[in-house]
One Martini backbone bead per residue (centre of mass of N, CA, C, O) as a GRO file, in nm:
protein
  371
    1MET     BB    1   0.094   0.042   0.019
    2THR     BB    2   0.071   0.345  -0.011
    3ALA     BB    3   0.225   0.630   0.122
    4PRO     BB    4   0.157   0.906   0.248
    5LEU     BB    5   0.170   1.224   0.251
    6GLY     BB    6   0.450   1.333   0.467
    7PRO     BB    7   0.676   1.308   0.712
    8ASP     BB    8   0.809   1.037   0.602
    9HIS     BB    9   0.962   1.177   0.381
   10TYR     BB   10   1.182   1.294   0.541
   11TYR     BB   11   1.318   1.041   0.636
   12ARG     BB   12   1.347   0.886   0.366
   13LEU     BB   13   1.515   1.123   0.208
   14THR     BB   14   1.737   1.174   0.417
   15ALA     BB   15   1.847   0.853   0.400
   16GLU     BB   16   1.903   0.860   0.097
   17LEU     BB   17   2.092   1.074   0.072
   18ALA     BB   18   2.304   0.954   0.272
   19ALA     BB   19   2.340   0.673   0.110
   20ASN     BB   20   2.440   0.873  -0.148
   21ASP     BB   21   2.612   1.117  -0.081
   22LEU     BB   22   2.395   1.401  -0.085
   23CYS     BB   23   2.375   1.593   0.149
   24ARG     BB   24   2.589   1.803   0.113
   25PRO     BB   25   2.523   1.913  -0.193
   26VAL     BB   26   2.245   1.995  -0.097
   27CYS     BB   27   2.290   2.180   0.132
   28ARG     BB   28   2.470   2.378  -0.036
   29ALA     BB   29   2.259   2.463  -0.231
   30ILE     BB   30   2.063   2.589  -0.023
   31ALA     BB   31   2.248   2.777   0.085
   32ALA     BB   32   2.305   2.934  -0.166
   33THR     BB   33   1.998   3.015  -0.226
   34THR     BB   34   1.947   3.174   0.042
   35LEU     BB   35   2.189   3.383   0.002
   36ILE     BB   36   2.064   3.510  -0.269
   37LEU     BB   37   1.802   3.605  -0.137
   38GLY     BB   38   1.960   3.827   0.044
   39ILE     BB   39   2.139   3.981  -0.185
   40ILE     BB   40   1.930   4.102  -0.390
   41PRO     BB   41   1.799   4.350  -0.210
   42LEU     BB   42   2.088   4.485  -0.178
   43GLY     BB   43   2.120   4.518  -0.498
   44LEU     BB   44   1.865   4.702  -0.532
   45VAL     BB   45   1.912   4.969  -0.360
   46SER     BB   46   2.038   5.109  -0.632
   47SER     BB   47   1.756   5.098  -0.747
   48SER     BB   48   1.469   5.234  -0.842
   49ALA     BB   49   1.302   4.954  -0.808
   50GLY     BB   50   1.380   4.911  -0.526
   51PRO     BB   51   1.433   4.987  -0.239
   52GLN     BB   52   1.305   5.244  -0.029
   53GLY     BB   53   1.399   5.402   0.214
   54PHE     BB   54   1.426   5.314   0.535
   55TRP     BB   55   1.249   5.069   0.548
   56GLY     BB   56   1.329   4.924   0.290
   57ARG     BB   57   1.630   4.899   0.358
   58GLY     BB   58   1.606   4.776   0.620
   59LEU     BB   59   1.469   4.509   0.532
   60ALA     BB   60   1.695   4.421   0.358
   61VAL     BB   61   1.889   4.372   0.581
   62VAL     BB   62   1.728   4.177   0.742
   63VAL     BB   63   1.713   3.963   0.528
   64ALA     BB   64   2.005   3.911   0.490
   65VAL     BB   65   2.076   3.822   0.771
   66THR     BB   66   1.865   3.595   0.786
   67CYS     BB   67   1.990   3.422   0.539
   68VAL     BB   68   2.247   3.383   0.682
   69VAL     BB   69   2.156   3.222   0.916
   70MET     BB   70   2.013   3.000   0.757
   71THR     BB   71   2.294   2.868   0.635
   72VAL     BB   72   2.406   2.717   0.881
   73PRO     BB   73   2.249   2.427   0.894
   74TRP     BB   74   2.381   2.364   0.589
   75LEU     BB   75   2.692   2.351   0.668
   76GLY     BB   76   2.692   2.072   0.772
   77HIS     BB   77   2.714   1.718   0.784
   78ARG     BB   78   2.410   1.724   0.822
   79TRP     BB   79   2.084   1.710   0.830
   80PRO     BB   80   1.848   1.882   0.930
   81SER     BB   81   1.600   1.893   1.120
   82ARG     BB   82   1.256   1.903   1.111
   83ARG     BB   83   1.227   2.162   1.270
   84VAL     BB   84   1.431   2.334   1.109
   85THR     BB   85   1.301   2.290   0.824
   86LEU     BB   86   1.020   2.422   0.915
   87ALA     BB   87   1.154   2.700   0.998
   88PHE     BB   88   1.267   2.757   0.709
   89VAL     BB   89   0.993   2.786   0.570
   90VAL     BB   90   0.869   3.027   0.731
   91VAL     BB   91   1.116   3.231   0.698
   92SER     BB   92   1.136   3.216   0.386
   93ALA     BB   93   0.864   3.317   0.326
   94SER     BB   94   0.882   3.585   0.467
   95CYS     BB   95   1.137   3.684   0.286
   96ILE     BB   96   0.995   3.690   0.027
   97ALA     BB   97   0.764   3.888   0.089
   98THR     BB   98   0.963   4.121   0.162
   99ASP     BB   99   1.094   4.144  -0.103
  100CYS     BB  100   0.850   4.204  -0.277
  101LEU     BB  101   0.719   4.453  -0.106
  102ILE     BB  102   0.986   4.667  -0.111
  103THR     BB  103   0.938   4.740  -0.392
  104ALA     BB  104   0.877   4.986  -0.608
  105GLN     BB  105   0.815   4.769  -0.839
  106PRO     BB  106   0.567   4.536  -0.840
  107MET     BB  107   0.678   4.356  -1.077
  108LEU     BB  108   0.937   4.279  -0.937
  109GLY     BB  109   0.795   4.128  -0.722
  110LEU     BB  110   0.635   3.928  -0.885
  111LEU     BB  111   0.901   3.795  -0.989
  112GLY     BB  112   0.983   3.700  -0.708
  113ALA     BB  113   0.738   3.503  -0.641
  114VAL     BB  114   0.844   3.250  -0.775
  115THR     BB  115   0.995   3.140  -0.522
  116PHE     BB  116   0.743   2.996  -0.406
  117ALA     BB  117   0.786   2.735  -0.595
  118VAL     BB  118   1.037   2.637  -0.463
  119LEU     BB  119   0.948   2.620  -0.172
  120SER     BB  120   0.726   2.424  -0.228
  121ALA     BB  121   0.888   2.179  -0.336
  122PHE     BB  122   1.032   2.136  -0.055
  123THR     BB  123   0.792   2.110   0.128
  124VAL     BB  124   0.641   1.859  -0.027
  125MET     BB  125   0.894   1.674   0.007
  126PHE     BB  126   0.964   1.697   0.329
  127HIS     BB  127   0.632   1.782   0.460
  128GLY     BB  128   0.398   1.792   0.281
  129ALA     BB  129   0.088   1.914   0.158
  130LYS     BB  130  -0.013   2.032   0.450
  131THR     BB  131   0.227   2.255   0.464
  132LEU     BB  132   0.158   2.455   0.222
  133VAL     BB  133  -0.017   2.653   0.408
  134ILE     BB  134   0.225   2.847   0.468
  135PRO     BB  135   0.335   2.958   0.192
  136TRP     BB  136   0.056   3.007   0.064
  137THR     BB  137  -0.049   3.233   0.263
  138ILE     BB  138   0.191   3.422   0.229
  139GLY     BB  139   0.172   3.449  -0.082
  140ALA     BB  140  -0.140   3.525  -0.113
  141ALA     BB  141  -0.085   3.808   0.035
  142THR     BB  142   0.143   3.909  -0.162
  143LEU     BB  143  -0.027   3.890  -0.427
  144ALA     BB  144  -0.248   4.088  -0.336
  145VAL     BB  145  -0.085   4.350  -0.298
  146LEU     BB  146   0.048   4.337  -0.583
  147GLY     BB  147  -0.199   4.341  -0.754
  148LEU     BB  148  -0.318   4.611  -0.652
  149ARG     BB  149  -0.089   4.782  -0.737
  150ILE     BB  150  -0.108   4.714  -1.049
  151ALA     BB  151  -0.410   4.784  -1.087
  152GLN     BB  152  -0.377   5.107  -1.082
  153THR     BB  153  -0.274   5.082  -1.395
  154ASP     BB  154  -0.323   4.736  -1.459
  155VAL     BB  155  -0.560   4.494  -1.446
  156VAL     BB  156  -0.480   4.274  -1.651
  157LEU     BB  157  -0.169   4.252  -1.553
  158ALA     BB  158  -0.240   4.165  -1.270
  159VAL     BB  159  -0.398   3.900  -1.328
  160GLY     BB  160  -0.191   3.763  -1.508
  161GLY     BB  161   0.032   3.756  -1.307
  162VAL     BB  162  -0.087   3.605  -1.081
  163LEU     BB  163  -0.174   3.354  -1.236
  164LEU     BB  164   0.100   3.267  -1.320
  165ILE     BB  165   0.204   3.217  -1.034
  166VAL     BB  166   0.000   3.014  -0.943
  167MET     BB  167   0.021   2.803  -1.167
  168LEU     BB  168   0.341   2.749  -1.113
  169THR     BB  169   0.317   2.655  -0.810
  170ALA     BB  170   0.118   2.438  -0.843
  171PHE     BB  171   0.272   2.265  -1.046
  172VAL     BB  172   0.527   2.202  -0.883
  173ALA     BB  173   0.372   2.068  -0.646
  174SER     BB  174   0.238   1.855  -0.795
  175ALA     BB  175   0.488   1.723  -0.935
  176CYS     BB  176   0.614   1.635  -0.663
  177SER     BB  177   0.365   1.461  -0.567
  178VAL     BB  178   0.383   1.253  -0.801
  179ALA     BB  179   0.667   1.161  -0.763
  180LEU     BB  180   0.635   1.047  -0.473
  181ARG     BB  181   0.418   0.846  -0.569
  182LEU     BB  182   0.600   0.694  -0.773
  183ILE     BB  183   0.796   0.607  -0.554
  184ASP     BB  184   0.609   0.443  -0.384
  185ILE     BB  185   0.518   0.246  -0.617
  186ARG     BB  186   0.809   0.135  -0.658
  187ASN     BB  187   0.856   0.041  -0.378
  188ASP     BB  188   0.616  -0.157  -0.338
  189ARG     BB  189   0.684  -0.340  -0.574
  190ALA     BB  190   0.975  -0.399  -0.486
  191GLY     BB  191   1.015  -0.439  -0.161
  192GLY     BB  192   1.317  -0.313  -0.067
  193LEU     BB  193   1.225  -0.099   0.131
  194ASP     BB  194   1.219   0.117   0.384
  195GLN     BB  195   0.983   0.362   0.491
  196VAL     BB  196   1.169   0.518   0.714
  197THR     BB  197   1.491   0.501   0.634
  198GLY     BB  198   1.571   0.383   0.327
  199LEU     BB  199   1.651   0.116   0.369
  200LEU     BB  200   1.675  -0.217   0.360
  201ASN     BB  201   1.513  -0.478   0.383
  202ARG     BB  202   1.489  -0.802   0.392
  203SER     BB  203   1.438  -0.867   0.097
  204GLY     BB  204   1.640  -0.683  -0.015
  205PHE     BB  205   1.886  -0.820   0.123
  206ASP     BB  206   1.855  -1.099   0.003
  207GLU     BB  207   1.872  -1.016  -0.292
  208ARG     BB  208   2.158  -0.893  -0.277
  209LEU     BB  209   2.316  -1.114  -0.140
  210ALA     BB  210   2.242  -1.341  -0.356
  211ALA     BB  211   2.396  -1.171  -0.590
  212LEU     BB  212   2.669  -1.172  -0.470
  213ILE     BB  213   2.707  -1.473  -0.444
  214GLY     BB  214   2.637  -1.547  -0.752
  215SER     BB  215   2.899  -1.376  -0.860
  216ARG     BB  216   3.071  -1.596  -0.767
  217THR     BB  217   3.361  -1.810  -0.743
  218ARG     BB  218   3.552  -2.072  -0.657
  219GLY     BB  219   3.819  -1.865  -0.667
  220ASP     BB  220   3.711  -1.707  -0.421
  221ASP     BB  221   3.916  -1.582  -0.146
  222ARG     BB  222   3.708  -1.454   0.013
  223PHE     BB  223   3.488  -1.300   0.264
  224LEU     BB  224   3.194  -1.331   0.450
  225ALA     BB  225   2.993  -1.073   0.621
  226VAL     BB  226   2.756  -1.102   0.896
  227ILE     BB  227   2.554  -0.839   1.076
  228VAL     BB  228   2.399  -0.811   1.373
  229ILE     BB  229   2.160  -0.554   1.499
  230ASP     BB  230   2.073  -0.455   1.838
  231LEU     BB  231   1.882  -0.265   2.027
  232ASP     BB  232   1.911  -0.153   2.360
  233GLY     BB  233   1.615  -0.082   2.527
  234PHE     BB  234   1.394   0.045   2.306
  235GLY     BB  235   1.130   0.016   2.438
  236LEU     BB  236   1.186   0.207   2.677
  237HIS     BB  237   1.242   0.449   2.496
  238GLU     BB  238   0.949   0.456   2.357
  239ALA     BB  239   0.786   0.484   2.616
  240MET     BB  240   0.934   0.768   2.716
  241ALA     BB  241   0.932   0.931   2.427
  242GLY     BB  242   0.793   0.812   2.185
  243GLU     BB  243   0.719   0.736   1.869
  244ALA     BB  244   0.860   0.966   1.725
  245ALA     BB  245   1.142   0.928   1.876
  246ALA     BB  246   1.187   0.648   1.767
  247ILE     BB  247   1.209   0.723   1.481
  248ARG     BB  248   1.435   0.912   1.492
  249ALA     BB  249   1.641   0.707   1.598
  250ARG     BB  250   1.641   0.507   1.373
  251VAL     BB  251   1.727   0.698   1.150
  252CYS     BB  252   1.994   0.786   1.292
  253VAL     BB  253   2.125   0.509   1.316
  254GLY     BB  254   2.128   0.464   1.015
  255ALA     BB  255   2.286   0.692   0.924
  256ARG     BB  256   2.537   0.610   1.098
  257LEU     BB  257   2.596   0.333   0.971
  258ARG     BB  258   2.645   0.441   0.683
  259GLU     BB  259   2.909   0.605   0.779
  260ALA     BB  260   3.056   0.326   0.865
  261ILE     BB  261   3.054   0.239   0.570
  262ARG     BB  262   3.044   0.130   0.269
  263ARG     BB  263   2.876   0.197  -0.023
  264ASP     BB  264   2.858  -0.139  -0.097
  265THR     BB  265   2.733  -0.186   0.170
  266LEU     BB  266   2.494  -0.386   0.326
  267LEU     BB  267   2.188  -0.235   0.447
  268ALA     BB  268   1.947  -0.291   0.708
  269HIS     BB  269   1.594  -0.286   0.823
  270VAL     BB  270   1.463  -0.464   1.094
  271GLY     BB  271   1.196  -0.414   1.230
  272ASP     BB  272   1.262  -0.201   1.512
  273THR     BB  273   1.580  -0.268   1.612
  274GLY     BB  274   1.713  -0.384   1.353
  275PHE     BB  275   2.028  -0.482   1.176
  276LEU     BB  276   2.184  -0.535   0.851
  277VAL     BB  277   2.507  -0.667   0.751
  278ALA     BB  278   2.732  -0.688   0.434
  279GLU     BB  279   3.059  -0.807   0.367
  280VAL     BB  280   3.365  -0.811   0.187
  281PHE     BB  281   3.662  -0.988   0.272
  282THR     BB  282   4.028  -1.058   0.272
  283SER     BB  283   3.967  -1.132   0.564
  284PRO     BB  284   3.883  -1.302   0.889
  285ASN     BB  285   3.795  -0.972   1.003
  286PRO     BB  286   3.495  -0.826   1.153
  287SER     BB  287   3.585  -0.627   1.403
  288PRO     BB  288   3.616  -0.336   1.282
  289LEU     BB  289   3.342  -0.303   1.191
  290ALA     BB  290   3.178  -0.379   1.433
  291GLU     BB  291   3.303  -0.152   1.613
  292ARG     BB  292   3.204   0.078   1.444
  293LEU     BB  293   2.901   0.026   1.479
  294ARG     BB  294   2.901   0.038   1.795
  295SER     BB  295   2.989   0.333   1.790
  296ALA     BB  296   2.777   0.471   1.620
  297VAL     BB  297   2.549   0.418   1.830
  298ALA     BB  298   2.678   0.531   2.085
  299THR     BB  299   2.720   0.836   1.954
  300ALA     BB  300   2.452   0.892   1.929
  301PRO     BB  301   2.191   1.129   2.052
  302TYR     BB  302   2.022   0.863   2.224
  303ARG     BB  303   2.176   0.666   2.423
  304LEU     BB  304   2.252   0.403   2.264
  305THR     BB  305   2.284   0.055   2.225
  306ALA     BB  306   2.449  -0.246   2.107
  307SER     BB  307   2.405  -0.579   1.998
  308ILE     BB  308   2.661  -0.792   1.828
  309GLY     BB  309   2.667  -1.019   1.554
  310ALA     BB  310   2.900  -1.228   1.392
  311LEU     BB  311   2.991  -1.352   1.056
  312ILE     BB  312   3.262  -1.557   0.898
  313THR     BB  313   3.308  -1.681   0.545
  314PRO     BB  314   3.364  -1.837   0.288
  315LEU     BB  315   3.265  -1.797  -0.031
  316ARG     BB  316   3.315  -2.047  -0.211
  317ALA     BB  317   3.106  -2.236  -0.021
  318LEU     BB  318   2.836  -2.063  -0.142
  319VAL     BB  319   2.795  -2.086  -0.453
  320ASP     BB  320   2.633  -2.399  -0.469
  321ALA     BB  321   2.417  -2.294  -0.278
  322PRO     BB  322   2.131  -2.222  -0.159
  323ALA     BB  323   2.072  -1.885  -0.108
  324THR     BB  324   1.830  -1.897   0.107
  325ALA     BB  325   1.970  -2.098   0.300
  326VAL     BB  326   2.224  -1.943   0.349
  327ILE     BB  327   2.106  -1.667   0.461
  328ASP     BB  328   1.951  -1.784   0.692
  329GLU     BB  329   2.193  -1.907   0.847
  330LEU     BB  330   2.364  -1.675   0.883
  331VAL     BB  331   2.155  -1.494   1.033
  332ALA     BB  332   2.127  -1.712   1.269
  333VAL     BB  333   2.412  -1.716   1.376
  334ALA     BB  334   2.435  -1.390   1.412
  335THR     BB  335   2.201  -1.379   1.613
  336ALA     BB  336   2.317  -1.568   1.840
  337GLN     BB  337   2.565  -1.372   1.886
  338MET     BB  338   2.384  -1.145   1.979
  339ALA     BB  339   2.246  -1.285   2.214
  340ASP     BB  340   2.492  -1.331   2.370
  341ALA     BB  341   2.568  -1.041   2.406
  342ARG     BB  342   2.308  -0.959   2.566
  343ARG     BB  343   2.355  -1.176   2.807
  344SER     BB  344   2.636  -1.007   2.874
  345GLY     BB  345   2.492  -0.670   2.870
  346GLY     BB  346   2.573  -0.548   2.624
  347ASP     BB  347   2.753  -0.361   2.440
  348GLN     BB  348   2.858  -0.602   2.217
  349ILE     BB  349   3.066  -0.846   2.082
  350ARG     BB  350   3.001  -1.161   1.854
  351VAL     BB  351   3.211  -1.390   1.690
  352SER     BB  352   3.214  -1.590   1.402
  353HIS     BB  353   3.444  -1.843   1.264
  354CYS     BB  354   3.398  -2.046   1.030
  355PRO     BB  355   3.155  -2.208   1.052
  356ARG     BB  356   2.945  -2.490   1.050
  357LEU     BB  357   2.725  -2.536   0.787
  358ALA     BB  358   2.432  -2.715   0.718
  359VAL     BB  359   2.408  -2.641   0.419
  360LEU     BB  360   2.697  -2.771   0.349
  361THR     BB  361   2.627  -3.031   0.456
  362PRO     BB  362   2.602  -3.340   0.404
  363SER     BB  363   2.399  -3.578   0.373
  364ASP     BB  364   2.341  -3.885   0.471
  365GLY     BB  365   2.374  -4.000   0.171
  366GLY     BB  366   2.620  -3.815   0.039
  367ASP     BB  367   2.521  -3.565  -0.078
  368GLU     BB  368   2.568  -3.293  -0.237
  369PRO     BB  369   2.544  -2.981  -0.300
  370THR     BB  370   2.313  -2.792  -0.485
  371ALA     BB  371   2.216  -2.526  -0.685
   0.00000   0.00000   0.00000
């Protein structure tokens, strides 16, 4: 079933941006756009069509300073929180309205109102269609004032200009909504992504891992590591902080885990508190990776810890075995190691090195495993 447009897109889109190393370039682009929004009215102060008088020029300076301040959250290493981006929408809409209304020539202000379309796209992508009421209310008031000013000299031009801005803004917002719907439909059909974190789900993990194993040969001398991560005491955290905070914690932990692994490493979110990792090594030692993952959870801002179980086994032995059975047993062995780490107090790592797998053991009749 397709997920409705709403706050969930914030978590999923930001997680996918982080997973594809796109957070930083997108954040920098937003910072640059915001800075330009503040610079333009300052540049127009010297123009006869720009802000005039003490109040006009003073407001231009206020907008410029505000825009400089708003760039700060976008210059960090991570995507700003949902509250920060929602505040960004409100303040940006106010700055756009101010930029448009302080111009001496209302047609110049109407041209600047095109920026509401850009803000609408950002809003609907990350905060859902319902949140559009914020920029659209401010935008409607701005267009009404500009339209009345233009109508004093040319009514037809005022009506046509306002309708053009309204049509453009509505089209951009609708196009973004449709794009999100199509992404939802694609993901639902593929069934490979977790709807909250944007990471792989169990079926997507199994499919990718099966493809990874199937692409190897008997001559491959590398090792496959499967790691099971389970958050300690997460049920208590959810009971105390609430469901929304629990969702944010899962997204945050997922993002931290993604930062701790290579880009081609498989990472999945399973259940409410579990994560799966699969990576190929040249030596049978997954402990450094497991420790990075444990540290990534422990240093996240939610004061959580994780019990981690890992398994490492030669890849060549897995090539001719049934992929589904192999993956199920690998995950089961790693899960048993995780459970042992939890029984020992949690926030620990247990590793099984090259265990004897039942799926690779010949049957009682002496038959070898077949593909």
